[in-house]
Short mmCIF file of C-alpha atoms in Angstrom, two decimals:
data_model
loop_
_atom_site.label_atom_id
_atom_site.label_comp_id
_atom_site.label_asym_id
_atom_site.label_seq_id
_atom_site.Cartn_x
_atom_site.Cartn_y
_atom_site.Cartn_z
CA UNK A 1 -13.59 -19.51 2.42
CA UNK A 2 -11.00 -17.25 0.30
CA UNK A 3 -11.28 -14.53 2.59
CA UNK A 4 -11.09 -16.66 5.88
CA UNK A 5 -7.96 -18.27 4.42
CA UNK A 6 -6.63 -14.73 3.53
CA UNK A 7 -7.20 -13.76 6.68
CA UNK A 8 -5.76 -15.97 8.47
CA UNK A 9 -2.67 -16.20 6.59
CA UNK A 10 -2.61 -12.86 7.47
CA UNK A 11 -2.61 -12.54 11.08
CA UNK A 12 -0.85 -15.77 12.18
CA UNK A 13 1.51 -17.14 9.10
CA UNK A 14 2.43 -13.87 7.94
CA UNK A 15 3.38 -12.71 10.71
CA UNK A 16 6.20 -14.98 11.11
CA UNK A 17 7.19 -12.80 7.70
CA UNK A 18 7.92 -9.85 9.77
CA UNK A 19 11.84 -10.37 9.54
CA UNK A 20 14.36 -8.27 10.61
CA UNK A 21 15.34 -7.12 7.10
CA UNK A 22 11.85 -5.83 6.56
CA UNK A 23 11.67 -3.98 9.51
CA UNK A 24 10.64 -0.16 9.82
CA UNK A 25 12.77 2.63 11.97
CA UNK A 26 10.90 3.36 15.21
CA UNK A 27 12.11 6.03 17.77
CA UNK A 28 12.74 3.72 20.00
CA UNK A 29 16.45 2.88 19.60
CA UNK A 30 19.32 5.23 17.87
CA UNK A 31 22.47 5.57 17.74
CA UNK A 32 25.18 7.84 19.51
CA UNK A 33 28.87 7.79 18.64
CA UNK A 34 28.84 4.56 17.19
CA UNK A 35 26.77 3.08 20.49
CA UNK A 36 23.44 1.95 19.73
CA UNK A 37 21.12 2.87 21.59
CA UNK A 38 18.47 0.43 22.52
CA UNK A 39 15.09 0.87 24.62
CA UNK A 40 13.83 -1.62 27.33
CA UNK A 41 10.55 -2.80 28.65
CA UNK A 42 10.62 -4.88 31.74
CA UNK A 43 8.12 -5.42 35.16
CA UNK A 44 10.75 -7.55 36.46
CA UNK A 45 12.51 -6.56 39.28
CA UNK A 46 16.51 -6.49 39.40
CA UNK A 47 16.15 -5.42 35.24
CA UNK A 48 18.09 -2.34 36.07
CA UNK A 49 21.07 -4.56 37.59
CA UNK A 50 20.86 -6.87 34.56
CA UNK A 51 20.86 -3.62 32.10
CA UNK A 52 24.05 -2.43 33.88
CA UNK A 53 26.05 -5.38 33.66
CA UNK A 54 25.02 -5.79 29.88
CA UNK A 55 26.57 -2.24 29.59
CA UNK A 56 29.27 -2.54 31.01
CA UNK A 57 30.24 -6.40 28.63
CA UNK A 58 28.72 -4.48 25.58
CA UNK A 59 30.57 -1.20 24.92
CA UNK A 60 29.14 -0.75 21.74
CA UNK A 61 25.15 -1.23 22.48
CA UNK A 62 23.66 0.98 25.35
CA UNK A 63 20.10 -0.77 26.99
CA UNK A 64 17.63 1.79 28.51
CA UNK A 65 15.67 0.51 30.74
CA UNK A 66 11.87 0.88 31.42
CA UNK A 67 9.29 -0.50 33.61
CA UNK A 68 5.93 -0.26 32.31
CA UNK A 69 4.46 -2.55 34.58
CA UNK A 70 3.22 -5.87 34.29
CA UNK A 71 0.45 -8.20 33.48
CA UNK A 72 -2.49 -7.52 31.25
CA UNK A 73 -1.81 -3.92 31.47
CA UNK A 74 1.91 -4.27 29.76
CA UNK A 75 0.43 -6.22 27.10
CA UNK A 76 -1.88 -3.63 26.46
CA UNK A 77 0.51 -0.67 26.55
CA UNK A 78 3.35 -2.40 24.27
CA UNK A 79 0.06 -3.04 21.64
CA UNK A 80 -0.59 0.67 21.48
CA UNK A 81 3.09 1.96 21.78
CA UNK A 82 3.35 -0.24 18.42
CA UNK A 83 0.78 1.13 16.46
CA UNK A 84 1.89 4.41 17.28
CA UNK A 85 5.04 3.89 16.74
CA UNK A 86 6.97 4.74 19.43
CA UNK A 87 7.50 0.75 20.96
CA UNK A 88 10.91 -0.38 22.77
CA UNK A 89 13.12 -2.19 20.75
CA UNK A 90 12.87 -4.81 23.95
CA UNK A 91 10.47 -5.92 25.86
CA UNK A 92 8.65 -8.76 28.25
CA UNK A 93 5.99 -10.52 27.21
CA UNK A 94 3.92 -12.62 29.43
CA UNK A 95 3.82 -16.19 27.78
CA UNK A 96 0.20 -16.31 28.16
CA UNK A 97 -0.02 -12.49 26.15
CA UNK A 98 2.38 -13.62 23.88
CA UNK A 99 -0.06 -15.54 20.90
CA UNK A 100 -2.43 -12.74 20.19
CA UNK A 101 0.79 -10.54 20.03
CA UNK A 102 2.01 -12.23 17.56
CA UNK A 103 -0.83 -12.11 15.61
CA UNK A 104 -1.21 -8.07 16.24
CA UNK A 105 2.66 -7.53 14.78
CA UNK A 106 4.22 -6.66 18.02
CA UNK A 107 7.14 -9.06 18.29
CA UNK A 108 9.69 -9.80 15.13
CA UNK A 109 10.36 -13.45 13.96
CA UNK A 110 13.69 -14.18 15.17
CA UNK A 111 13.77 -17.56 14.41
CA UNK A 112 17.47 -17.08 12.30
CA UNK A 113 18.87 -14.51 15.25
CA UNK A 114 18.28 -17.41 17.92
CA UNK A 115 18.57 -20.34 16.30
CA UNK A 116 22.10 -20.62 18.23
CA UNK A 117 20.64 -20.86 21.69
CA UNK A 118 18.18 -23.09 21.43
CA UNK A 119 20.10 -25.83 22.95
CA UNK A 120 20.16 -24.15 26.03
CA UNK A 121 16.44 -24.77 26.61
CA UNK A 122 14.46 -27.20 27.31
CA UNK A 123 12.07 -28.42 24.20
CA UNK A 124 9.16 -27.90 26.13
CA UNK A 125 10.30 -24.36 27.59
CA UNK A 126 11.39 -23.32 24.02
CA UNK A 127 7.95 -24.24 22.24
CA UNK A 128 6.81 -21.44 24.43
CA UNK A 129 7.56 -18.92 22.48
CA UNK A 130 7.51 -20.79 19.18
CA UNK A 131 4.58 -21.22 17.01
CA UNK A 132 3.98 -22.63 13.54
CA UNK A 133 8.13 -23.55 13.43
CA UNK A 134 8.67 -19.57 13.94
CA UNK A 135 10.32 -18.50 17.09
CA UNK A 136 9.48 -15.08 18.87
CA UNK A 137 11.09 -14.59 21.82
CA UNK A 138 13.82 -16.43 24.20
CA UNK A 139 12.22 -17.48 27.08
CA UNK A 140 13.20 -15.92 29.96
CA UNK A 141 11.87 -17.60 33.69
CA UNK A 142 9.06 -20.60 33.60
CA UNK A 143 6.28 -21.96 36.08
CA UNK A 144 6.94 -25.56 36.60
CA UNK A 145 3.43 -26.77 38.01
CA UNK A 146 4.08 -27.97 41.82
CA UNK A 147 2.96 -28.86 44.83
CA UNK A 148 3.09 -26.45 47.97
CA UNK A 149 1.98 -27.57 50.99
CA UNK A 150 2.04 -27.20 54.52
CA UNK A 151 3.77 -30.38 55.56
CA UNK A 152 3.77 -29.70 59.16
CA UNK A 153 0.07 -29.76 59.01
CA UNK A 154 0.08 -32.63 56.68
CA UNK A 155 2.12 -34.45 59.54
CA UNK A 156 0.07 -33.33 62.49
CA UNK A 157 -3.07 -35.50 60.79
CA UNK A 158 -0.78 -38.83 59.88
CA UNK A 159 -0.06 -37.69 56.54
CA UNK A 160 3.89 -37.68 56.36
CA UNK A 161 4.46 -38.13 52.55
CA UNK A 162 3.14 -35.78 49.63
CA UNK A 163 0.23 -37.00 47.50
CA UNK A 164 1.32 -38.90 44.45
CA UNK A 165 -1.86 -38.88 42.66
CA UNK A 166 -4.65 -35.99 42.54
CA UNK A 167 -6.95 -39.14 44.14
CA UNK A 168 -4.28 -38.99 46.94
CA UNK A 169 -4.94 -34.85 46.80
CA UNK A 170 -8.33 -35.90 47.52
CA UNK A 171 -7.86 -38.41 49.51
CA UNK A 172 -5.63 -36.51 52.26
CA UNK A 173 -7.89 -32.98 52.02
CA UNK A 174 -10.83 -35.57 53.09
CA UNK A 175 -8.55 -37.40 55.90
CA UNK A 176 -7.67 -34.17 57.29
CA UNK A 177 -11.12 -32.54 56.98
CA UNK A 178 -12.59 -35.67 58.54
CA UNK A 179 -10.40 -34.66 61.98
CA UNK A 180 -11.20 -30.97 61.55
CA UNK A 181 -13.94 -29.06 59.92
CA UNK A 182 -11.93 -25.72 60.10
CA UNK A 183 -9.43 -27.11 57.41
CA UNK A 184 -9.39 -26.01 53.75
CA UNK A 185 -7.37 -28.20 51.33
CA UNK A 186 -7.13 -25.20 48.67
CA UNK A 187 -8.49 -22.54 46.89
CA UNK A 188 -9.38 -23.50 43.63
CA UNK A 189 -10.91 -20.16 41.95
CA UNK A 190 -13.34 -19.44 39.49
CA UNK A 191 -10.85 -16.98 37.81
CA UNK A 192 -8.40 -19.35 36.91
CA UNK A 193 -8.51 -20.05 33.43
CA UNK A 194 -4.93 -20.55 32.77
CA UNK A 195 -4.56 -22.78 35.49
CA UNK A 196 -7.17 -25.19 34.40
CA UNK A 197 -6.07 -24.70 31.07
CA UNK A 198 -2.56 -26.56 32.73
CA UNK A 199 -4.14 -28.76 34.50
CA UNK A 200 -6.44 -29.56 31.35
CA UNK A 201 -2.87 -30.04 29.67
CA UNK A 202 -1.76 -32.84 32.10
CA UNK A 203 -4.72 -34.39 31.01
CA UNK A 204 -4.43 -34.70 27.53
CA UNK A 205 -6.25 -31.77 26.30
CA UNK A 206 -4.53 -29.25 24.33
CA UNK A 207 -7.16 -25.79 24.44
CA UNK A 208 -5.35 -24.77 21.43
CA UNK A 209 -3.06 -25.58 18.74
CA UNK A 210 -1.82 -24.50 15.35
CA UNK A 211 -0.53 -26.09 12.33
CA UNK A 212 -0.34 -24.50 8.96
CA UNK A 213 -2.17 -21.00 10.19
CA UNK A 214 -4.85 -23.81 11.19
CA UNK A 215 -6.45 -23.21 14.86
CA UNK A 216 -7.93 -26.27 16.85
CA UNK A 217 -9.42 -25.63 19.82
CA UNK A 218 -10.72 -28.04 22.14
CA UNK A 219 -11.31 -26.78 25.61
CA UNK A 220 -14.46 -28.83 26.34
CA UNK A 221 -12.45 -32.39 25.43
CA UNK A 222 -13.00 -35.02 27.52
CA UNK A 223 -9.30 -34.21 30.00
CA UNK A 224 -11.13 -31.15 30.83
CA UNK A 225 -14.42 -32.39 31.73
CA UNK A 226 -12.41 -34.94 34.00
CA UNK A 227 -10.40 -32.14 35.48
CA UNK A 228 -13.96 -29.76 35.57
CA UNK A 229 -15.79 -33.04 37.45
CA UNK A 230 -12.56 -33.63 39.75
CA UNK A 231 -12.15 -30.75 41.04
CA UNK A 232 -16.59 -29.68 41.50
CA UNK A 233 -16.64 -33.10 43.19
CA UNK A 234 -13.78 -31.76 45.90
CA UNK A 235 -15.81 -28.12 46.38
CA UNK A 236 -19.14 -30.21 47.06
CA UNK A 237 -17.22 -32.11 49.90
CA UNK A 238 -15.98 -29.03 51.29
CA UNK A 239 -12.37 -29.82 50.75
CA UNK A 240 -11.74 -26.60 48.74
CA UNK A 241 -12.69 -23.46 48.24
CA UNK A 242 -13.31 -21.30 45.54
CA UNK A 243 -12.62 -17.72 46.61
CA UNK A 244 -10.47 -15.18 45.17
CA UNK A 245 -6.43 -16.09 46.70
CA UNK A 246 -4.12 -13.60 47.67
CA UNK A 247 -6.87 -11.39 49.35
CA UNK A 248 -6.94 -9.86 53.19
CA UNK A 249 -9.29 -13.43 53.94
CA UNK A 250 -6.85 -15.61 51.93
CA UNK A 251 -4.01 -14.29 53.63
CA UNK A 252 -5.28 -15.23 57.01
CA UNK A 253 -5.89 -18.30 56.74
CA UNK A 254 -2.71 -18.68 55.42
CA UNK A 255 -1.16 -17.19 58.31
CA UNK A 256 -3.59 -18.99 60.50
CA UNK A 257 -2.73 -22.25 59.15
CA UNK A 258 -6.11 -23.20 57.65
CA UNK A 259 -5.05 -23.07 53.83
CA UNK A 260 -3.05 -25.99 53.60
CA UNK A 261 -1.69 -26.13 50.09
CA UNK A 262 -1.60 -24.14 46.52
CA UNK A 263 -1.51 -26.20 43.92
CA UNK A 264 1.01 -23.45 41.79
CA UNK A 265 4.36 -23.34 40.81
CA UNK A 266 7.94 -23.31 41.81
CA UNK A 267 7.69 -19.68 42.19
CA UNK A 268 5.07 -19.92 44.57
CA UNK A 269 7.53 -19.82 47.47
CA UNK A 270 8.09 -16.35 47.01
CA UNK A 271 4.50 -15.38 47.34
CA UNK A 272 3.56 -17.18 50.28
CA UNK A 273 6.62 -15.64 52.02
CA UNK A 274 5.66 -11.79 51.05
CA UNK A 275 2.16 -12.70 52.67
CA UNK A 276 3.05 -15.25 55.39
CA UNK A 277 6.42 -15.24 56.77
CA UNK A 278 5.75 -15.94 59.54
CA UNK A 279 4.70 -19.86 58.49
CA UNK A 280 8.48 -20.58 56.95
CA UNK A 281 9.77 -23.64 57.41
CA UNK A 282 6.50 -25.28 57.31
CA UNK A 283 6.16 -25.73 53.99
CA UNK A 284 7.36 -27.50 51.53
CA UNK A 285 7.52 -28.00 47.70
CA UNK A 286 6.69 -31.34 46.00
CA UNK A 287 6.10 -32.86 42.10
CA UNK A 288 1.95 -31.75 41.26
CA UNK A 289 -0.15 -34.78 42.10
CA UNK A 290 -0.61 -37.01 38.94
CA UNK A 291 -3.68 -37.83 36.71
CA UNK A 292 -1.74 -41.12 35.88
CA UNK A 293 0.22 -41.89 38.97
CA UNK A 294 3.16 -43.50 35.89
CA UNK A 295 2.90 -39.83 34.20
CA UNK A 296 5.10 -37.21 35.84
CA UNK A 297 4.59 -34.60 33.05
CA UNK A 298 3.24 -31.45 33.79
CA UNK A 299 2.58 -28.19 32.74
CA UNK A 300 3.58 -24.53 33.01
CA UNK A 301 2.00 -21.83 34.97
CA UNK A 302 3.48 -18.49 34.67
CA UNK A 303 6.35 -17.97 32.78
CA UNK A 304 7.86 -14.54 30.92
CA UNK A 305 9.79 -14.35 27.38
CA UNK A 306 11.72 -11.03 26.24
CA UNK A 307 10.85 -10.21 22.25
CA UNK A 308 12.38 -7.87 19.97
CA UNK A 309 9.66 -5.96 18.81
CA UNK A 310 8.68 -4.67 15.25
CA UNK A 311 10.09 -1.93 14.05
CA UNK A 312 13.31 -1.54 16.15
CA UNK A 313 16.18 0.13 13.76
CA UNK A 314 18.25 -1.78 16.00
CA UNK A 315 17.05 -5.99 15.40
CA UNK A 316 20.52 -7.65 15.44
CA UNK A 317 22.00 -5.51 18.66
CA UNK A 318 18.80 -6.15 20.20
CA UNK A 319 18.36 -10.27 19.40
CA UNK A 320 21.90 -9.71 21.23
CA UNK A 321 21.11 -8.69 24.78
CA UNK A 322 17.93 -10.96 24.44
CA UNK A 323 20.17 -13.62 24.39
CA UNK A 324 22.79 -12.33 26.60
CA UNK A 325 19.89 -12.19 29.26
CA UNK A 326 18.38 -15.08 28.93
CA UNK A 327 20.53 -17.87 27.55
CA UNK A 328 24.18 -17.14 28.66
CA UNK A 329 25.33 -18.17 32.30
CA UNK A 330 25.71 -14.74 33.21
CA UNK A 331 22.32 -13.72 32.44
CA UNK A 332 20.59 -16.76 33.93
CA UNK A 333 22.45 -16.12 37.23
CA UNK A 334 20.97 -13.21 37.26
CA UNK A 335 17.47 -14.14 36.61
CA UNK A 336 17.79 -16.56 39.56
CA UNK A 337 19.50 -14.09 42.07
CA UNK A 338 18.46 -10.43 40.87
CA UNK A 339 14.93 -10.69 39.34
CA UNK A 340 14.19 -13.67 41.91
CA UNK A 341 12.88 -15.93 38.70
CA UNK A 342 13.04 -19.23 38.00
CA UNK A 343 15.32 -19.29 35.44
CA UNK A 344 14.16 -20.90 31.40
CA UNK A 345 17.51 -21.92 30.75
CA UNK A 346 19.13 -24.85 31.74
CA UNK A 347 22.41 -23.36 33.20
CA UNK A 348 20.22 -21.15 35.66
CA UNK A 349 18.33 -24.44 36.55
CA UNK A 350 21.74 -26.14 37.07
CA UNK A 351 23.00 -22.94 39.45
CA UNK A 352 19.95 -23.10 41.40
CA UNK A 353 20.59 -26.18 42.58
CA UNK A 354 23.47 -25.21 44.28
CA UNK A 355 21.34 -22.15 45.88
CA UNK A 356 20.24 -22.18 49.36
CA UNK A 357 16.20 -22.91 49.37
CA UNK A 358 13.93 -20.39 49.30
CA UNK A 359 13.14 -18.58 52.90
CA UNK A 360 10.00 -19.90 52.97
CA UNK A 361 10.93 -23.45 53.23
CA UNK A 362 15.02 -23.45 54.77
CA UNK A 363 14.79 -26.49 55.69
CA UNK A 364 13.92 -28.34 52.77
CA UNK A 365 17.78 -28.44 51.01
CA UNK A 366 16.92 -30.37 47.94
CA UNK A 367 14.77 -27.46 46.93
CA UNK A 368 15.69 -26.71 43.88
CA UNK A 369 16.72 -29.89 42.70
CA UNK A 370 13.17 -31.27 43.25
CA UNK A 371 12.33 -27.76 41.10
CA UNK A 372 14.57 -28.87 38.58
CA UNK A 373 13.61 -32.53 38.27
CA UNK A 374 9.50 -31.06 37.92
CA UNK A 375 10.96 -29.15 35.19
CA UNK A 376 12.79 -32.06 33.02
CA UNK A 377 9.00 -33.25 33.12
CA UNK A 378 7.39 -29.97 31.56
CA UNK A 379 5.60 -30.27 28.66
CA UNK A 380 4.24 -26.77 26.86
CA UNK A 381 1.10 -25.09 26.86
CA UNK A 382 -0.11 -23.41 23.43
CA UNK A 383 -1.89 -20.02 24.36
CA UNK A 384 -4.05 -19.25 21.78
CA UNK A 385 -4.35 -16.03 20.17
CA UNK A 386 -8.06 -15.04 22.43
CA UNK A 387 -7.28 -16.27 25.66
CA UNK A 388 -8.83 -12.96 26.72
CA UNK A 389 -12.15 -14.76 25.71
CA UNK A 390 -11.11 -17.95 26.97
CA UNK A 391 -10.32 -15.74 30.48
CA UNK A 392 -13.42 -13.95 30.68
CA UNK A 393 -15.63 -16.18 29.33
CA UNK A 394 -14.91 -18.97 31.57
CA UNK A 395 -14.44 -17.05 34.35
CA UNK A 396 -18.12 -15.57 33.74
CA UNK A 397 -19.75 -19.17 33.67
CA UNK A 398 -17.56 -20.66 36.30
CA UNK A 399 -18.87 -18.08 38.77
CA UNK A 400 -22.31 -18.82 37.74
CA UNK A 401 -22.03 -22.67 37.89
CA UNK A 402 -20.61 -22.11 41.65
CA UNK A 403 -23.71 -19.50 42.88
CA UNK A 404 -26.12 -21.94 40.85
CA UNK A 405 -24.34 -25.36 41.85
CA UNK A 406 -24.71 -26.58 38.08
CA UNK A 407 -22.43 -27.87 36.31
CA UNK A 408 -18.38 -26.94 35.94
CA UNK A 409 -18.12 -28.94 33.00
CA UNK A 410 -20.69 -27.16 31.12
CA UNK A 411 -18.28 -23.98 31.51
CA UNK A 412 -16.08 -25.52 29.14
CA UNK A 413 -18.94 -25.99 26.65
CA UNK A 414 -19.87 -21.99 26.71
CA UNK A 415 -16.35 -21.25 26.60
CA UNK A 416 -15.62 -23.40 23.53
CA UNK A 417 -18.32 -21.60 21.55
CA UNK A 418 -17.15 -18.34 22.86
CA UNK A 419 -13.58 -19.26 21.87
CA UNK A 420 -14.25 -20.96 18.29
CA UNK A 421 -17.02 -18.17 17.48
CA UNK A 422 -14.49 -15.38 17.98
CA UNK A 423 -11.73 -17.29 16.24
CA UNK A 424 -13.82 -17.18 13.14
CA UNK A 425 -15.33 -13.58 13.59
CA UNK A 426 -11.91 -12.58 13.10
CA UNK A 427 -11.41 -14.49 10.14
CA UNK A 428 -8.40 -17.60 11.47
CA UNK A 429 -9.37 -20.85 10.25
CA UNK A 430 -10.79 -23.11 13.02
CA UNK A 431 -10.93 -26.60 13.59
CA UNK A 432 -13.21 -28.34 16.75
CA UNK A 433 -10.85 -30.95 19.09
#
């Protein structure tokens, strides 16, 4: 028990004891003239723009920027560029990524550097990147769960309003099927743990949580079964699918008008039109269906931070332009008409409601204040610090429930023991929801 406490106090509370004025020099920033010097990781696009204009407002710090590409990969890299020390003094973090970061050292507690602009968040956006009362990066854009759907389609089969509730989701995918066979509600796949770990969250079921350097995890509690049953119940009456989205076959029926919503995020627009432009203007954006038709909270999918990351010479000049990028007005514009994000800050939110909608839905002009209401609603997911077993093991027994047509639920079950096993293997202190 001593050395699982030890442990554990080691790799999630102490941590947060990583302050700036402990830090250690890397080669990442320096300084030239009396101009720091600072370097940059970003995937997202426009960063070079938003670098530029930092430049040109900060005479005395100079940003270099880098893409090292996103996702899983960038995670990886920014580990390893760490422990060799050679790491940016900047750099993106995927929210989901950004837990078992933490716990590995990468980003700095900067819980004092920006304390002052945590007003300009949202509670639920800002517990993204806070854990345990310690704060690790400013958020940067967030994923709002929505509705997308093709309301023309909708219309054509005497369905002219949104569903409120997921029963109404159900309810219209069977209406619809009922007049044609050819018709697919959705693609719900097998490989996406994050999104049932949102969904799971509108339910009432936190997968993970942390109090005191103390882990609970409960991603087999009784929300998830519900959502697990729902959703298996919809695939055995053919309403949905569960194939892999944003493929060549996915795509066409997009295109073709046979994929008639995707249960996502506001930033879904965006995809749909780099795969189907051709379909804009009939679609549009609407609040997620409900659990509890009187419940409008929901919960993220998606979403970036930007970190300052251990041992930057350069902490105070970098907390700086993290801000600068994120929180002020300038920045957020930015994120909303550069990097083509939805912004975390509640300024951006506020500009992009005086923004033309997205081009895949022109026609719907309240856009982005419907985004914006969804997002007063948000309430935070807590990504654990082994989602990569959460990912893979779920994704592993949810394939295997589909080819075997047992049970979804029981995924959660093998990925609780999965999750909770490795929790303790590495020594964190674990409690069962």
């Amino acid at each position: 028990m001593r050395k699982t406490k030890k442990l554990a106090t080691a790799a999630v509370v102490a941590v947060a004891a990583i302050t700036m004025a402990g830090c250690t020099a890397s080669d990442g920033g320096g300084d030239d003239g009396g101009v720091v010097t600072l370097q940059f990781w970003s995937w997202a696009p426009g960063s070079d723009e938003m670098v530029e204009a930092f430049n040109a407002s900060h005479p005395n710090i100079k940003v270099v920027h880098t893409d090292a590409g996103g996702g899983e990969q960038s995670s990886a890299k920014l580990l390893t560029a760490v422990r060799a020390n050679n790491a940016p003094d900047i750099a993106a973090i995927e929210n989901t990524a950004l837990p078992r970061l933490i716990v590995a050292g990468v980003p700095m507690d900067i819980t004092d550097e920006v304390a002052d602009v945590k007003d300009k968040f949202a509670p639920g956006t800002w517990e993204q990147t806070t854990f345990d009362g310690h704060t690790y990066g400013v958020p940067q854009d967030i994923g709002p769960m929505a509705l997308l759907y093709r309301s023309d389609i909708f219309a054509q089969y005497g369905i002219t309003t949104p569903p409120v509730t997921w029963d109404d989701y159900k309810a219209d995918a069977a209406a619809i099927k009922a007049q044609n066979p050819d018709l697919v509600m959705a693609s719900i796949t097998t490989d996406g743990w994050g999104w049932f770990a949102a969904v799971a969250e509108q339910a009432g079921d936190h997968w993970w949580s942390v109090k005191d350097g103390k882990w609970t995890v409960d991603i087999d509690g009784a929300g998830s079964k519900k959502v697990m049953d729902f959703f298996q119940g919809m695939y055995d009456d053919g309403l949905i699918s569960t194939d892999p989205i944003l493929t060549p076959t996915y795509n066409q029926q997009l295109n073709e008008g046979t994929m008639l919503s995707w249960p996502s995020a506001v930033w879904a627009p965006g995809v749909i039109y780099g795969v189907a432009p051709e379909t804009a203007g009939k679609w549009e954006l609407s609040p997620l269906p409900r659990w509890d038709a009187d419940d409008a909270a929901v919960s993220f999918q998606g979403g970036s931070s930007v970190a300052v990351i251990s041992g930057s010479k350069h902490p105070k000049e970098a907390a700086e332009f993290v801000k600068w990028q994120n929180a002020s007005e300038e920045g957020a514009t930015m994120i909303l008409n550069v990097a083509n994000g939805y912004p975390a800050a509640l300024s951006g939110q506020e500009i992009a409601t005086e923004q033309k909608p997205p081009a895949l839905m022109p026609q719907q002009t309240d856009y982005y204040q419907v985004a914006a209401d969804i997002a007063a609603d948000t309430v935070p997911v807590t990504w654990g610090p082994n989602t990569d077993v959460a990912q893979s093991t779920l994704t592993d027994a949810l394939n295997a429930a589909v080819q075997n047509g047992t049970s979804w639920s029981d995924a959660l079950t093998t990925t609780q023991k999965a999750v909770v096993d490795d929790l303790k293997k590495k020594g964190y202190e674990v409690a069962e929801g």
